XYZ file of N, CA and C in Angstrom:
492
model
N 163.683 60.770 210.650
C 164.897 61.333 211.217
C 165.458 60.364 212.259
N 166.759 60.225 212.281
C 167.435 59.360 213.240
C 168.070 60.197 214.332
N 168.190 59.613 215.481
C 168.909 60.258 216.575
C 169.996 59.315 217.041
N 171.194 59.862 217.148
C 172.335 59.128 217.676
C 172.826 59.805 218.931
N 173.010 59.030 219.972
C 173.684 59.503 221.177
C 175.068 58.876 221.157
N 176.086 59.670 221.405
C 177.472 59.212 221.420
C 178.012 59.463 222.819
N 178.653 58.488 223.408
C 179.197 58.647 224.751
C 180.595 58.060 224.806
N 181.478 58.773 225.459
C 182.780 58.201 225.777
C 182.587 57.377 227.039
N 183.263 56.249 227.117
C 183.165 55.408 228.313
C 183.493 56.217 229.562
N 183.039 55.744 230.703
C 183.312 56.403 231.982
C 184.777 56.168 232.384
N 185.176 56.781 233.494
C 186.569 56.727 233.945
C 187.050 55.288 234.145
N 188.214 54.985 233.562
C 188.779 53.638 233.643
C 190.100 53.652 234.396
N 190.406 52.527 234.997
C 191.668 52.350 235.706
C 192.792 52.135 234.696
N 194.023 52.480 235.067
C 195.141 52.173 234.172
C 195.338 50.665 234.087
N 196.029 50.245 233.065
C 196.305 48.818 232.911
C 197.245 48.565 231.758
N 197.941 47.448 231.818
C 198.914 47.100 230.787
C 198.228 46.691 229.487
N 197.103 46.019 229.589
C 196.361 45.583 228.398
C 195.154 46.507 228.245
N 195.224 47.378 227.247
C 194.212 48.430 227.084
C 192.794 47.878 227.011
N 192.576 46.814 226.268
C 191.229 46.274 226.083
C 190.639 45.709 227.368
N 191.468 45.439 228.375
C 190.998 44.837 229.623
C 190.894 45.829 230.773
N 191.076 47.120 230.505
C 190.967 48.121 231.566
C 189.508 48.239 232.013
N 189.291 48.141 233.311
C 187.937 48.199 233.884
C 187.632 49.613 234.379
N 186.362 49.883 234.598
C 185.966 51.147 235.199
C 186.452 51.216 236.640
N 186.811 52.409 237.065
C 187.114 52.649 238.475
C 185.784 52.706 239.229
N 185.806 52.695 240.551
C 184.548 52.904 241.289
C 183.868 54.220 240.893
N 184.668 55.263 240.695
C 184.104 56.536 240.253
C 183.509 56.402 238.856
N 184.190 55.682 237.972
C 183.677 55.448 236.626
C 182.360 54.684 236.648
N 182.240 53.711 237.546
C 180.983 52.976 237.691
C 179.871 53.926 238.121
N 180.203 54.833 239.042
C 179.211 55.810 239.494
C 178.834 56.761 238.352
N 179.837 57.210 237.581
C 179.548 58.077 236.431
C 178.568 57.403 235.484
N 178.854 56.161 235.125
C 178.008 55.434 234.172
C 176.590 55.294 234.717
N 176.457 54.966 235.997
C 175.128 54.841 236.601
C 174.396 56.174 236.573
N 175.095 57.253 236.911
C 174.435 58.551 236.957
C 174.061 59.060 235.569
N 174.906 58.803 234.570
C 174.531 59.190 233.202
C 173.301 58.388 232.772
N 173.266 57.099 233.085
C 172.099 56.282 232.767
C 170.841 56.806 233.436
N 170.951 57.177 234.713
C 169.796 57.736 235.426
C 169.377 59.064 234.817
N 170.357 59.889 234.453
C 170.044 61.178 233.846
C 169.317 60.969 232.521
N 169.813 60.049 231.685
C 169.150 59.767 230.409
C 167.713 59.298 230.637
N 167.532 58.432 231.616
C 166.194 57.925 231.930
C 165.287 59.065 232.394
N 165.794 59.963 233.226
C 165.004 61.096 233.705
C 164.649 62.060 232.577
N 165.497 62.122 231.539
C 165.236 62.988 230.389
C 164.335 62.312 229.357
N 163.871 61.121 229.669
C 163.039 60.327 228.760
C 163.752 59.977 227.459
N 165.071 59.838 227.542
C 165.849 59.374 226.394
C 165.598 57.881 226.265
N 165.150 57.453 225.102
C 164.876 56.031 224.910
C 165.389 55.568 223.555
N 166.694 55.260 223.494
C 167.183 54.675 222.244
C 166.593 53.286 222.060
N 166.597 52.812 220.832
C 166.134 51.453 220.560
C 167.205 50.432 220.889
N 168.470 50.878 220.891
C 169.570 49.952 221.153
C 170.757 50.718 221.720
N 171.587 49.992 222.469
C 172.854 50.515 222.978
C 173.956 49.624 222.415
N 174.986 50.270 221.861
C 176.128 49.558 221.312
C 177.394 50.063 221.991
N 178.399 49.186 222.072
C 179.694 49.605 222.601
C 180.798 48.843 221.891
N 182.014 49.314 222.111
C 183.164 48.545 221.641
C 183.293 47.310 222.531
N 184.172 46.407 222.146
C 184.359 45.198 222.948
C 185.299 45.426 224.130
N 185.892 46.592 224.252
C 186.768 46.878 225.389
C 185.949 46.849 226.679
N 186.542 46.315 227.727
C 185.837 46.109 228.994
C 185.206 47.392 229.514
N 185.939 48.489 229.529
C 185.412 49.732 230.112
C 184.200 50.251 229.329
N 184.203 50.076 228.022
C 183.052 50.498 227.217
C 181.863 49.580 227.467
N 182.114 48.273 227.555
C 181.024 47.328 227.838
C 180.424 47.605 229.213
N 181.268 47.870 230.223
C 180.757 48.155 231.564
C 179.918 49.436 231.564
N 180.356 50.444 230.843
C 179.581 51.687 230.736
C 178.237 51.405 230.077
N 178.263 50.676 228.967
C 177.026 50.350 228.249
C 176.084 49.518 229.111
N 176.622 48.609 229.916
C 175.779 47.791 230.790
C 175.068 48.654 231.827
N 175.764 49.643 232.402
C 175.130 50.545 233.368
C 174.026 51.358 232.693
N 174.286 51.835 231.478
C 173.258 52.566 230.733
C 172.078 51.657 230.420
N 172.377 50.420 230.052
C 171.332 49.454 229.734
C 170.427 49.163 230.914
N 171.013 49.074 232.107
C 170.179 48.854 233.308
C 169.206 50.011 233.499
N 169.690 51.234 233.332
C 168.831 52.408 233.515
C 167.761 52.507 232.433
N 168.117 52.125 231.202
C 167.205 52.282 230.067
C 166.495 50.993 229.679
N 166.725 49.938 230.452
C 166.094 48.630 230.245
C 166.381 48.084 228.845
N 167.670 48.108 228.488
C 168.137 47.562 227.215
C 169.358 46.684 227.457
N 169.530 45.683 226.634
C 170.724 44.838 226.693
C 171.690 45.339 225.631
N 172.869 45.841 226.042
C 173.821 46.373 225.062
C 174.368 45.293 224.135
N 174.742 45.734 222.939
C 175.374 44.865 221.949
C 176.758 45.423 221.644
N 177.663 44.547 221.202
C 179.038 44.941 220.903
C 179.192 45.186 219.408
N 179.901 46.269 219.065
C 180.280 46.563 217.686
C 181.783 46.325 217.545
N 182.189 45.773 216.444
C 183.593 45.396 216.266
C 184.514 46.586 215.995
N 184.057 47.586 215.271
C 184.964 48.610 214.739
C 184.848 49.980 215.392
N 184.639 50.024 216.699
C 184.547 51.315 217.389
C 185.509 51.373 218.581
N 186.714 50.848 218.396
C 187.746 50.883 219.437
C 188.762 51.971 219.105
N 189.685 52.269 220.023
C 190.690 53.304 219.734
C 191.560 53.002 218.512
N 191.682 51.745 218.128
C 192.517 51.397 216.975
C 191.828 51.630 215.638
N 190.530 51.823 215.643
C 189.798 51.935 214.388
C 189.757 53.374 213.882
N 189.670 53.479 212.578
C 189.573 54.795 211.954
C 188.120 55.260 211.965
N 187.948 56.539 211.705
C 186.601 57.091 211.590
C 185.860 56.398 210.451
N 186.532 56.150 209.345
C 185.882 55.483 208.214
C 185.401 54.086 208.598
N 186.217 53.333 209.329
C 185.813 51.996 209.763
C 184.610 52.078 210.694
N 184.645 53.009 211.640
C 183.540 53.146 212.594
C 182.257 53.557 211.886
N 182.344 54.535 210.999
C 181.145 54.992 210.302
C 180.582 53.917 209.383
N 181.440 53.105 208.789
C 180.948 51.996 207.962
C 180.139 51.015 208.806
N 180.547 50.803 210.045
C 179.808 49.905 210.935
C 178.518 50.560 211.420
N 178.548 51.876 211.609
C 177.380 52.583 212.136
C 176.357 52.934 211.058
N 176.780 53.011 209.804
C 175.888 53.410 208.710
C 174.574 52.633 208.706
N 174.585 51.286 208.835
C 173.314 50.542 208.801
C 172.371 50.865 209.965
N 172.880 51.506 211.013
C 172.053 51.827 212.175
C 171.355 53.174 212.038
N 171.580 53.881 210.934
C 171.133 55.266 210.830
C 169.623 55.433 210.769
N 168.863 54.375 210.642
C 167.417 54.511 210.549
C 166.691 54.455 211.867
N 167.417 54.378 212.983
C 166.741 54.275 214.279
C 167.565 54.938 215.376
N 166.945 55.325 216.485
C 167.691 55.990 217.560
C 168.544 54.988 218.339
N 169.852 55.235 218.380
C 170.767 54.350 219.092
C 171.750 55.160 219.921
N 172.314 54.504 220.932
C 173.352 55.086 221.777
C 174.602 54.246 221.582
N 175.730 54.906 221.280
C 176.991 54.217 221.030
C 178.013 54.674 222.066
N 178.602 53.708 222.782
C 179.663 53.990 223.759
C 180.991 53.636 223.108
N 181.855 54.625 222.997
C 183.128 54.419 222.325
C 184.260 55.090 223.103
N 185.331 55.436 222.424
C 186.574 55.875 223.055
C 187.076 57.176 222.443
N 187.941 57.829 223.174
C 188.729 58.932 222.663
C 190.041 58.309 222.206
N 190.628 58.623 221.097
C 190.359 59.765 220.233
C 189.322 59.515 219.133
N 188.835 58.277 218.999
C 187.862 57.988 217.944
C 186.621 58.857 218.081
N 186.103 59.012 219.299
C 184.902 59.820 219.541
C 185.108 61.238 219.008
N 186.211 61.853 219.390
C 186.480 63.224 218.965
C 186.684 63.352 217.472
N 187.322 62.353 216.865
C 187.522 62.374 215.416
C 186.192 62.219 214.679
N 185.289 61.375 215.202
C 183.968 61.238 214.574
C 183.178 62.534 214.687
N 183.218 63.185 215.853
C 182.498 64.445 216.018
C 183.029 65.493 215.048
N 184.352 65.548 214.910
C 184.942 66.523 213.986
C 184.516 66.226 212.554
N 184.520 64.975 212.165
C 184.149 64.593 210.795
C 182.681 64.920 210.529
N 181.806 64.625 211.483
C 180.371 64.779 211.254
C 179.877 66.202 211.441
N 180.592 66.997 212.240
C 180.031 68.290 212.592
C 180.902 69.481 212.205
N 182.210 69.322 212.282
C 183.041 70.511 212.086
C 184.188 70.220 211.139
N 185.391 70.461 211.569
C 186.580 70.284 210.756
C 187.209 68.928 211.040
N 187.369 68.073 210.030
C 187.945 66.749 210.252
C 189.339 66.774 210.875
N 190.096 67.853 210.659
C 191.451 67.920 211.198
C 191.510 68.535 212.587
N 190.365 68.817 213.179
C 190.324 69.396 214.519
C 189.465 68.526 215.429
N 190.008 67.379 215.885
C 189.200 66.471 216.702
C 188.762 67.122 218.010
N 187.629 66.702 218.459
C 187.065 67.202 219.701
C 187.676 66.456 220.876
N 187.762 67.131 222.002
C 188.171 66.484 223.250
C 186.911 66.280 224.083
N 186.786 65.120 224.673
C 185.622 64.812 225.508
C 186.109 64.063 226.736
N 185.647 64.452 227.921
C 186.083 63.751 229.131
C 185.372 62.410 229.262
N 185.880 61.546 230.117
C 185.158 60.300 230.376
C 183.709 60.603 230.762
N 182.792 59.810 230.240
C 181.353 59.926 230.460
C 180.747 61.132 229.749
N 181.492 61.775 228.852
C 180.947 62.861 228.047
C 179.938 62.300 227.049
N 178.963 63.111 226.698
C 177.832 62.647 225.904
C 177.439 63.715 224.896
N 177.039 63.285 223.706
C 176.492 64.204 222.702
C 175.360 63.487 221.999
N 174.482 64.247 221.386
C 173.503 63.615 220.510
C 173.356 64.414 219.241
N 173.011 63.683 218.177
C 172.892 64.264 216.851
C 171.598 63.784 216.221
N 170.975 64.639 215.447
C 169.800 64.279 214.669
C 170.154 64.349 213.193
N 169.630 63.441 212.407
C 169.865 63.489 210.978
C 169.302 62.276 210.275
N 169.465 62.249 208.978
C 168.944 61.156 208.172
C 169.947 60.033 207.990
N 171.209 60.383 207.781
C 172.242 59.381 207.546
C 173.504 59.801 208.293
N 174.404 58.854 208.462
C 175.705 59.183 209.050
C 176.663 59.420 207.897
N 176.985 60.661 207.670
C 177.945 61.052 206.644
C 178.351 62.486 206.939
N 179.490 62.939 206.437
C 179.893 64.318 206.716
C 178.792 65.310 206.353
N 178.541 66.224 207.264
C 177.577 67.313 207.083
C 176.131 66.868 206.980
N 175.815 65.648 207.363
C 174.437 65.163 207.241
C 173.722 65.041 208.577
N 174.379 65.318 209.655
C 173.737 65.300 210.956
C 173.912 66.655 211.616
N 172.934 67.047 212.372
C 172.987 68.321 213.069
C 173.219 68.053 214.545
N 174.316 68.569 215.083
C 174.624 68.380 216.496
C 173.709 69.258 217.329
N 172.920 68.624 218.202
C 171.967 69.363 219.015
C 172.634 69.925 220.275
N 173.453 69.121 220.915
C 174.058 69.561 222.169
C 175.173 68.602 222.527
N 176.182 69.120 223.204
C 177.241 68.276 223.745
C 177.218 68.442 225.259
N 177.105 67.337 225.944
C 177.183 67.352 227.398
C 178.578 66.858 227.757
N 179.487 67.776 227.902
C 180.874 67.420 228.162
C 181.200 67.496 229.645
N 180.233 67.834 230.436
C 180.484 67.909 231.864
C 180.189 66.563 232.514
N 180.859 66.315 233.594
C 180.602 65.101 234.355
C 179.314 65.330 235.125
N 178.424 64.351 235.081
C 177.116 64.516 235.707
C 177.111 64.154 237.184
N 178.278 63.824 237.713
C 178.419 63.672 239.163
C 179.760 64.294 239.531
N 179.846 64.847 240.698
C 181.051 65.560 241.105
C 181.969 64.656 241.904
N 183.266 64.865 241.711
C 184.253 64.097 242.451
C 184.442 64.723 243.834
N 184.434 63.890 244.848
C 184.701 64.332 246.207
C 186.213 64.430 246.350
N 186.747 65.653 246.428
C 188.183 65.835 246.438
C 188.846 65.334 247.721
N 188.092 65.170 248.779
C 188.694 64.665 250.027
C 188.991 63.172 249.940
N 188.219 62.431 249.133
C 188.426 60.978 249.046
C 188.865 60.542 247.659
N 188.659 61.410 246.648
C 188.960 61.022 245.278
C 187.844 60.245 244.627
N 186.753 60.020 245.347
C 185.626 59.269 244.804
C 184.515 60.235 244.412
N 183.625 59.741 243.571
C 182.477 60.536 243.165
C 181.505 60.718 244.323
N 180.844 61.837 244.327
C 179.821 62.118 245.338
C 178.520 62.373 244.623
N 177.424 61.844 245.132
C 176.142 62.075 244.453
C 175.722 63.532 244.525
């Protein structure tokens, strides 16, 4: 049985060039705290993958520090890619536990395709996380165990920054 963890990148700053948008300070804190939470839960994927977009790579790097893994980049898991393109890239990884950091709306479209109705994409906040167990990545072949759609650190409303 394979286990896949899917995560949307942490909070990113606005920017004119989408692929170059970096994490905000709060987003950096989110990524660190999700990594620490995964480590405390004894989550140990064999690999971490992300899109080549800066915010996804930065999120994956924070997770990698917590889980003692060096993230790798996947070409077809950006907002411009279709679910079919992403799943074709992920299919060869189905034999081992991996964590993939990607984007919305692709993340929500993949969840809908794999778990529910393909025409009803899921919404997930920055740093949202889900995991699935199954044998292969294909429609109806993985069982969604849980979705962690809550932010694992709270925003301090007086400063706008995350608070531990």
